[in-house]
mmCIF file of C-alpha atoms in Angstrom:
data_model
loop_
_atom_site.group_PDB
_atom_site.id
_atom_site.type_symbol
_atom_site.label_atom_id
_atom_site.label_comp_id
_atom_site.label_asym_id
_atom_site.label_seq_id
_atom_site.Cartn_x
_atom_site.Cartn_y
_atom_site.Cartn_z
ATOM 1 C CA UNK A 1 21.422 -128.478 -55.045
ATOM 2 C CA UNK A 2 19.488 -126.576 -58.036
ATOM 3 C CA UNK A 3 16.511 -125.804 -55.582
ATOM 4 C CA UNK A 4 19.099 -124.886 -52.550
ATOM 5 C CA UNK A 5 20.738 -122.602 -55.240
ATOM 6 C CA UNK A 6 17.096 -121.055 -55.802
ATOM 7 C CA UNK A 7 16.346 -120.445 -52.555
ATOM 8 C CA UNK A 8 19.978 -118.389 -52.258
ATOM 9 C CA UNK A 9 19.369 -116.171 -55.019
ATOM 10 C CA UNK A 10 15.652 -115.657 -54.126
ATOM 11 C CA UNK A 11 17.266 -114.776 -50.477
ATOM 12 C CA UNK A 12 19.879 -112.815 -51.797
ATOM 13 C CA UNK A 13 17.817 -110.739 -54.361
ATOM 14 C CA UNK A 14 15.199 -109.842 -51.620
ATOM 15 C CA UNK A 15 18.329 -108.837 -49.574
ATOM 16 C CA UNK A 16 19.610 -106.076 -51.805
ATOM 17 C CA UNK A 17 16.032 -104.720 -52.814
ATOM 18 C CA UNK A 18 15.506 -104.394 -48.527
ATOM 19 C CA UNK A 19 18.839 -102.683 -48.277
ATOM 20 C CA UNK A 20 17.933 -100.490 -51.389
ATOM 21 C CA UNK A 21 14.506 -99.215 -49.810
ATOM 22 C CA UNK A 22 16.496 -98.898 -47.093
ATOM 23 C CA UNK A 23 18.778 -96.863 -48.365
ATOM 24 C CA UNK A 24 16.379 -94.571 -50.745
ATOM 25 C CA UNK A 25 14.473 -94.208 -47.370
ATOM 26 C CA UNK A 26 17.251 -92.715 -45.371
ATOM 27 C CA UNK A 27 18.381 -90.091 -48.422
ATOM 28 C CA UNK A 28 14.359 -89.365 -48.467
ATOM 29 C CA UNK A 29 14.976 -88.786 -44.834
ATOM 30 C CA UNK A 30 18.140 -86.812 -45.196
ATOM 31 C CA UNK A 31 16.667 -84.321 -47.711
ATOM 32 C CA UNK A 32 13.271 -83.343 -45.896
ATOM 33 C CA UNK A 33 15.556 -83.036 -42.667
ATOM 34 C CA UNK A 34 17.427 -80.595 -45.516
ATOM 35 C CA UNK A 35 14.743 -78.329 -45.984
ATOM 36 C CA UNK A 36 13.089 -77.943 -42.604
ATOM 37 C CA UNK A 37 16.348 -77.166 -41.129
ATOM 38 C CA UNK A 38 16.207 -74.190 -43.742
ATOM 39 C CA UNK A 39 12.644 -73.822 -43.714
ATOM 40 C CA UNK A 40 13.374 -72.924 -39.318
ATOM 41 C CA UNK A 41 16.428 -71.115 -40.116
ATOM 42 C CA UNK A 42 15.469 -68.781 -42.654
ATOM 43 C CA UNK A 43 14.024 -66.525 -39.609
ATOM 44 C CA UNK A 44 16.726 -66.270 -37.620
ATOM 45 C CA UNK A 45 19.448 -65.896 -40.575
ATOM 46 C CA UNK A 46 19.544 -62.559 -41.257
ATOM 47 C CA UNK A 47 22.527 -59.738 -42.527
ATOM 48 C CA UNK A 48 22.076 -58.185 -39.141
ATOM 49 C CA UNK A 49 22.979 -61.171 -37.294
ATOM 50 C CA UNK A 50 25.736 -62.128 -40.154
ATOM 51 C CA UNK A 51 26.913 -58.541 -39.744
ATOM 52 C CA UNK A 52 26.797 -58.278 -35.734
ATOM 53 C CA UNK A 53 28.581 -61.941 -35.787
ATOM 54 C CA UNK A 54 31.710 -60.404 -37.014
ATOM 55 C CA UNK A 55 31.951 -57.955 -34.300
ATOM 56 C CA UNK A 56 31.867 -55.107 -36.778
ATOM 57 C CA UNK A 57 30.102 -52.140 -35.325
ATOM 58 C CA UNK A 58 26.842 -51.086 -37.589
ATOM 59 C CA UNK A 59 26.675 -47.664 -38.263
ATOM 60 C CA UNK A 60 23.355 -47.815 -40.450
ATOM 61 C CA UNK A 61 21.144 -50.097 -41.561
ATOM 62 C CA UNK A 62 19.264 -49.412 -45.310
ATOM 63 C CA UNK A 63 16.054 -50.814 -46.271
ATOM 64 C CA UNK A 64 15.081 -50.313 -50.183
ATOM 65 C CA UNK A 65 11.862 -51.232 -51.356
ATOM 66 C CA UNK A 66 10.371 -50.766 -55.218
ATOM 67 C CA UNK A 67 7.724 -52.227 -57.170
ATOM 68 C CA UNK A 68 5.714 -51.591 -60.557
ATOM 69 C CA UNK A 69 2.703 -49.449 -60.011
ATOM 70 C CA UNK A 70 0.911 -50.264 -63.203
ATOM 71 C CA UNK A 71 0.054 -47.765 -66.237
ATOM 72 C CA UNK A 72 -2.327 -44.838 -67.199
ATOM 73 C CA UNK A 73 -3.539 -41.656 -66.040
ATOM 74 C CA UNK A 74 -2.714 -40.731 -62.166
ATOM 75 C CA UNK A 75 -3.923 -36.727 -61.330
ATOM 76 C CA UNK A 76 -1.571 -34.655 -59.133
ATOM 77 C CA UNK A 77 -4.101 -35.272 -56.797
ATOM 78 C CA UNK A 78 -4.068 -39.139 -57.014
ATOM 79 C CA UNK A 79 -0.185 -39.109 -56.420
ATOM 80 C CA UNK A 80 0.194 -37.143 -53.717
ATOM 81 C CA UNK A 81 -2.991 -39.340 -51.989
ATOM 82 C CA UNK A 82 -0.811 -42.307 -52.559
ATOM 83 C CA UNK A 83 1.830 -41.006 -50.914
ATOM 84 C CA UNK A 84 0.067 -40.222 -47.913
ATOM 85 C CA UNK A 85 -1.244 -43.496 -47.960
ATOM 86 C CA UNK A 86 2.014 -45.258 -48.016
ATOM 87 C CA UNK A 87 3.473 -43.102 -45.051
ATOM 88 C CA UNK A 88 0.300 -43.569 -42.813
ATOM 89 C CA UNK A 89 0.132 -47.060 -43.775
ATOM 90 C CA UNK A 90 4.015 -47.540 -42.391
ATOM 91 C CA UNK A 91 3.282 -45.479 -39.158
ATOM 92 C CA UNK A 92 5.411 -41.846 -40.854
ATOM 93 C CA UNK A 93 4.335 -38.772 -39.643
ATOM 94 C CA UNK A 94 4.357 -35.758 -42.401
ATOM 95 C CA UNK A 95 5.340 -32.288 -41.226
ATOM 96 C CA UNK A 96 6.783 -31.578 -44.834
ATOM 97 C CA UNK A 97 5.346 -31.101 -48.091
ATOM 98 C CA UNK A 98 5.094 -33.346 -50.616
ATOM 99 C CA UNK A 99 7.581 -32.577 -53.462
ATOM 100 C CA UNK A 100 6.792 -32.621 -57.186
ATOM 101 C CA UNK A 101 8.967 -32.371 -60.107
ATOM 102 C CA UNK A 102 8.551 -32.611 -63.514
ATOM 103 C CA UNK A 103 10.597 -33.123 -66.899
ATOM 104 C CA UNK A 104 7.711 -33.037 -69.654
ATOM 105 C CA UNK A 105 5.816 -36.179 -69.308
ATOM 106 C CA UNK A 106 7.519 -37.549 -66.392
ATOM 107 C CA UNK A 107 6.957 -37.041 -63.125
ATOM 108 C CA UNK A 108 8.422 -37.631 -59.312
ATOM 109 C CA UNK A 109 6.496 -37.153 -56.569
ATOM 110 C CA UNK A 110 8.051 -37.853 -53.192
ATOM 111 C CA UNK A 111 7.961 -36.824 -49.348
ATOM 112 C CA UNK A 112 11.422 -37.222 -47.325
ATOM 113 C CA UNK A 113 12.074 -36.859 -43.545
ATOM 114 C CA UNK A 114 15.114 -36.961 -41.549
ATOM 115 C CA UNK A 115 15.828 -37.090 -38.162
ATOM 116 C CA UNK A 116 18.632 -38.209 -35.426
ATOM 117 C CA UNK A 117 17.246 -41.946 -35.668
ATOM 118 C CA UNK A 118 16.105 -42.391 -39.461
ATOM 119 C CA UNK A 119 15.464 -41.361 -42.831
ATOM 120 C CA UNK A 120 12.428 -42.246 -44.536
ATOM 121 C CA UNK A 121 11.784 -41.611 -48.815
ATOM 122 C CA UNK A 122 8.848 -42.137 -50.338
ATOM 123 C CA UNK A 123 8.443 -41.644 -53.959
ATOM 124 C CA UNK A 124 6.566 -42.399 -56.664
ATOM 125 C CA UNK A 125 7.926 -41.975 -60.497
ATOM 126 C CA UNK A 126 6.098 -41.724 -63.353
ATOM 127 C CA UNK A 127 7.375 -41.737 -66.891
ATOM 128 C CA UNK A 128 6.513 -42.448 -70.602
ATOM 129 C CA UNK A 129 7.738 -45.634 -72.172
ATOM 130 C CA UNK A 130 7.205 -46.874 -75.694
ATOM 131 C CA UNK A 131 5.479 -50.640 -75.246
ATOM 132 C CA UNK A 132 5.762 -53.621 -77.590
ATOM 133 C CA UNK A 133 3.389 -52.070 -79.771
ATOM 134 C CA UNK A 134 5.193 -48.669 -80.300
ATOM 135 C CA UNK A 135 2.610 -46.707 -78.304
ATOM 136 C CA UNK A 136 3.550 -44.180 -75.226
ATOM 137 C CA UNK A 137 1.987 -44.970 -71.960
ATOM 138 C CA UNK A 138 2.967 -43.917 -68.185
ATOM 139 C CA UNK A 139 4.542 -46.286 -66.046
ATOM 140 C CA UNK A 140 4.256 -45.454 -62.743
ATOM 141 C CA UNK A 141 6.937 -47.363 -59.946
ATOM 142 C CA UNK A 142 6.920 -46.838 -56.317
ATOM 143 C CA UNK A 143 9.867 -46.355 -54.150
ATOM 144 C CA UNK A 144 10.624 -46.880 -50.509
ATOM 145 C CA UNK A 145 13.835 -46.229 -48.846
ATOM 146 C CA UNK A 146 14.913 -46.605 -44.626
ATOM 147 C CA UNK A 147 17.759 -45.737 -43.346
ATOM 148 C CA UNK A 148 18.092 -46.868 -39.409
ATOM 149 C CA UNK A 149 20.671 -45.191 -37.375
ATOM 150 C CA UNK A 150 19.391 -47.252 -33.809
ATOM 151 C CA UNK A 151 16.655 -49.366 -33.032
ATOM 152 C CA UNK A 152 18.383 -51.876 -36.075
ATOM 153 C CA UNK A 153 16.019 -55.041 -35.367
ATOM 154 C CA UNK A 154 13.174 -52.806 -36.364
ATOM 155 C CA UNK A 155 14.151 -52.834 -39.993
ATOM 156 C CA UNK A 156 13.322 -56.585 -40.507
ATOM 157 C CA UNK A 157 9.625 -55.867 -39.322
ATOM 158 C CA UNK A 158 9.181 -52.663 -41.296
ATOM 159 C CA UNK A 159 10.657 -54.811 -44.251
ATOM 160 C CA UNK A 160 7.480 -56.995 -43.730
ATOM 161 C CA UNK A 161 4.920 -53.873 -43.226
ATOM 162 C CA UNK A 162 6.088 -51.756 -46.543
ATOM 163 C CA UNK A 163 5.830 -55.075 -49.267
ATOM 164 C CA UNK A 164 2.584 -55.394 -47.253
ATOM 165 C CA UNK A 165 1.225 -52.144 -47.950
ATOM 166 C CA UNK A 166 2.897 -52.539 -51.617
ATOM 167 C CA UNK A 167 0.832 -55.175 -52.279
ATOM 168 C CA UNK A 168 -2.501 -53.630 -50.701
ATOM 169 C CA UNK A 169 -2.078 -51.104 -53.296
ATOM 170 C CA UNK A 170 -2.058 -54.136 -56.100
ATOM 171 C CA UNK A 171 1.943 -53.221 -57.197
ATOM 172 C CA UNK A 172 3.491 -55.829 -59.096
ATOM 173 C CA UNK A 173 7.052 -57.097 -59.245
ATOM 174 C CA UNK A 174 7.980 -55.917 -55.675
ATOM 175 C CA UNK A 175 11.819 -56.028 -54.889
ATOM 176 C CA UNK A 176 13.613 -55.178 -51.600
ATOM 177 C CA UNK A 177 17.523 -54.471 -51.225
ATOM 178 C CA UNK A 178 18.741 -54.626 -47.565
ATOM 179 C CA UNK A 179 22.438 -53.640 -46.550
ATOM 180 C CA UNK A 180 24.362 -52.893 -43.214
ATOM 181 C CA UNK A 181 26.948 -50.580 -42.969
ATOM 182 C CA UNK A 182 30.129 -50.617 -40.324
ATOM 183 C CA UNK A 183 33.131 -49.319 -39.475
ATOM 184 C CA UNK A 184 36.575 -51.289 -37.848
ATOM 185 C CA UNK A 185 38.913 -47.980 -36.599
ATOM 186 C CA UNK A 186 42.251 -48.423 -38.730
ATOM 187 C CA UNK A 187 43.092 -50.112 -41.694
ATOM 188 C CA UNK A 188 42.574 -53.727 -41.626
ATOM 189 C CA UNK A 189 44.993 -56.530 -43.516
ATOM 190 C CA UNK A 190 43.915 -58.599 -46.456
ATOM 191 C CA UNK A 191 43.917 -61.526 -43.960
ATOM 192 C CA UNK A 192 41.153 -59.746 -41.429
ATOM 193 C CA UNK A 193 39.076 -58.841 -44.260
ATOM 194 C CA UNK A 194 39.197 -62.080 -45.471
ATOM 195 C CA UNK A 195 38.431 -63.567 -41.576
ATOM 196 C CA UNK A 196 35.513 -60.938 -41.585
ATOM 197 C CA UNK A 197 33.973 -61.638 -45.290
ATOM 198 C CA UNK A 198 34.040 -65.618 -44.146
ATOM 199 C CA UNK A 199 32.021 -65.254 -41.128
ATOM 200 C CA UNK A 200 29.505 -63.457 -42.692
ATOM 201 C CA UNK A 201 29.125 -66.307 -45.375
ATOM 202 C CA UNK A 202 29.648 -68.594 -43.434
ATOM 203 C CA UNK A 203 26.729 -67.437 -40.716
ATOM 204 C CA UNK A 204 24.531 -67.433 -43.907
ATOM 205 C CA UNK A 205 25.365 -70.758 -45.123
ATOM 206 C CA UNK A 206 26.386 -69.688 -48.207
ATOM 207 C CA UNK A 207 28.761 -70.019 -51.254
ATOM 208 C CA UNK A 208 30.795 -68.067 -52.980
ATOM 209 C CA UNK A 209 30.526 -67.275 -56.225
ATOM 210 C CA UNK A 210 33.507 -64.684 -57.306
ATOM 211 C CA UNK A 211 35.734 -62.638 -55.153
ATOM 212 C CA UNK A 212 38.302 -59.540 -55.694
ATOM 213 C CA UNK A 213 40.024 -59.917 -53.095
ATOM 214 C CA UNK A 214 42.491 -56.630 -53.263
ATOM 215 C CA UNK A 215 43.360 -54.334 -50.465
ATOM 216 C CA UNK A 216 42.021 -51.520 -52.888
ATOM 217 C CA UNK A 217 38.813 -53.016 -53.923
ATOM 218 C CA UNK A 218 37.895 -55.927 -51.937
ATOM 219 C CA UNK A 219 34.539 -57.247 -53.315
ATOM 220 C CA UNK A 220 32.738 -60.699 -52.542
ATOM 221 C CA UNK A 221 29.704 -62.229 -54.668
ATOM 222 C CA UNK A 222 27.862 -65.002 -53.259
ATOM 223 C CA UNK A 223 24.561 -66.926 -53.111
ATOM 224 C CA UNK A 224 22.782 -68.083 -49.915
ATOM 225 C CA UNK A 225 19.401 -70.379 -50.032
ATOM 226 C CA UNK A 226 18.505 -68.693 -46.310
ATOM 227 C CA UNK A 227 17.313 -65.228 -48.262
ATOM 228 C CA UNK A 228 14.804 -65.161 -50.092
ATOM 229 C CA UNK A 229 15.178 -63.352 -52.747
ATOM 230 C CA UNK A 230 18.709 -62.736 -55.510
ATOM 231 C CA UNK A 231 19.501 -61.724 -59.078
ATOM 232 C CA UNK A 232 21.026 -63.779 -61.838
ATOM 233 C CA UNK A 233 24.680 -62.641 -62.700
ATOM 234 C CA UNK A 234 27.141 -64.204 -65.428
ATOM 235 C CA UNK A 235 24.849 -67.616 -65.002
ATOM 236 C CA UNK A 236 24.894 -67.561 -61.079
ATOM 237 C CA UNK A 237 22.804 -66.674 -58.501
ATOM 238 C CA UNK A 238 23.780 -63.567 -56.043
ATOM 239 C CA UNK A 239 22.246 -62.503 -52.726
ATOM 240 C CA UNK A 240 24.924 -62.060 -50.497
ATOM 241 C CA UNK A 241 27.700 -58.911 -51.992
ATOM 242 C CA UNK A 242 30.161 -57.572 -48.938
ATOM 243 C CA UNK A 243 32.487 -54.757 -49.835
ATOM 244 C CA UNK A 244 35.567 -53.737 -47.734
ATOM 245 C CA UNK A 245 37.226 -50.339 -48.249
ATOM 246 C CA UNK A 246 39.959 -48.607 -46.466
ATOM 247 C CA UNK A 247 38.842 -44.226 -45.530
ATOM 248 C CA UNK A 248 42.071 -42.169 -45.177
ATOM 249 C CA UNK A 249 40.075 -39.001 -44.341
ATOM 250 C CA UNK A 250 38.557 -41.159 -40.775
ATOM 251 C CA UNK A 251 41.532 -43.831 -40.793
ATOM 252 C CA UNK A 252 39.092 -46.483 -40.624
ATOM 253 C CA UNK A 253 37.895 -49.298 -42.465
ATOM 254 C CA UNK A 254 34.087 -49.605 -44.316
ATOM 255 C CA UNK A 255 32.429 -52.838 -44.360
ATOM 256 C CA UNK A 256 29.361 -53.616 -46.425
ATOM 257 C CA UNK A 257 27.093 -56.097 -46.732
ATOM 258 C CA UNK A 258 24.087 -56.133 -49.166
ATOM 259 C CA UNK A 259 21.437 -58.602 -50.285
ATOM 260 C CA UNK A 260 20.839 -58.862 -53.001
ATOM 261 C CA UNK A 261 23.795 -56.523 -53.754
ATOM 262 C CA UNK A 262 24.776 -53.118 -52.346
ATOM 263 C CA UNK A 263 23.145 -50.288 -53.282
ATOM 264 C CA UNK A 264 25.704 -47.355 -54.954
ATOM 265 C CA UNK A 265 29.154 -47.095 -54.829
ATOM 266 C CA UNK A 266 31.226 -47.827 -52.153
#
């Protein structure tokens, strides 16, 4: 009996450490499965597509891109030879001069160009700043702002080409700030801006995390792991921001939605 009881337990034992492997394998499983779904997702889950989803019509489509140029002396000649670069580099043609303006030791030096289908800025700003050691330098930072009016699927690509050409130039600490602007005709109820602020998360698989949710000033915070990049808020991450507002002068309703928030006021 002792050595049928041994032969039980041994059995038994063996049992649960199978079903545990087992087990541990499938969650392994589960979470690789996990990431390559968002690893083949991330491409194709955009604000565009969010945006478009809700039937909204886009109006405009903004791309903001800055980064940290680095410190010391740049001639008036050096600036405007950067700037150059940058539009060549991202396929702008230049029939304007480049503008310069200056407030003592600081500096802006940009080119801008409108027309029916965009508007391109390009700017660089230079001014003095005290470092850790209580000495003066110039810190230079670039700018780089599209706005898109048609062709909106172009954005994503010349998202791509300007932190590209960024980094060419060696610029450090490169951000980008996307948003797509729309218009519903009328004035929507709290209940279709709510339907309309869902889908969008929703289509980004993403949470969120704090809401105003008034007729007047109807703001959503949230965080999706399909973009890449987001800022740190009150402890939480943010990358997805959607604004509703209500214009009495067109009778028709604004939505916004930003990543990693919206740029201005709305």
């Amino acid at each position: 009996m002792n050595k049928l009881n041994k032969v039980l337990k041994e059995f038994i034992v063996g049992r649960k450490a199978k079903v545990t492997i087992y087990i541990l394998g499938i969650l392994w499983v589960s979470v690789i499965m996990q990431l390559a779904v968002n690893i083949f997702l991330r491409p194709n889950s955009n604000i565009l597509d969010a945006f478009i989803n809700t039937n909204s019509k886009v109006s405009s489509f903004e791309l903001e891109v800055a980064a940290d140029y680095g410190k010391g002396f740049l001639s008036e000649a050096d600036r405007r030879e950067l700037i150059l670069y940058i539009a060549s580099e991202i396929g702008l043609h230049i029939d304007d001069d480049i503008v310069i303006n200056r407030k003592g030791n600081d500096c802006e030096v940009y080119i801008e160009k409108k027309s029916k289908n965009a508007e391109t800025l390009i700017k660089l700003v230079s001014v003095e700043l005290e470092n850790t050691n209580n000495i003066t330098e110039i810190n230079h930072y670039l700018l780089v702002r599209l706005t898109i009016f048609e062709n909106l699927d172009s954005l994503l690509g010349y998202r791509d080409l300007i932190k590209e050409t960024l980094k060419k130039l060696n610029a450090k600490n490169i951000q980008t700030n996307m948003q797509v602007n729309g218009n519903y005709p009328g004035k929507l109820t709290l209940d279709e801006m709510n339907e309309i602020a869902d889908s969008m998360v929703t289509h980004l698989q993403g949470k969120i995390a704090y809401a105003n949710k008034e007729n007047d000033l109807y703001t959503i915070y949230g965080y999706s792991g399909l973009l890449d990049e987001y800022v740190n808020s009150v402890g939480n991450k943010i990358n997805i921001h959607i604004a509703i507002n209500y214009d009495e002068k067109t009778n028709s309703t604004r939505v916004l939605l930003g990543t990693p928030v919206i740029n201005g006021g709305y």
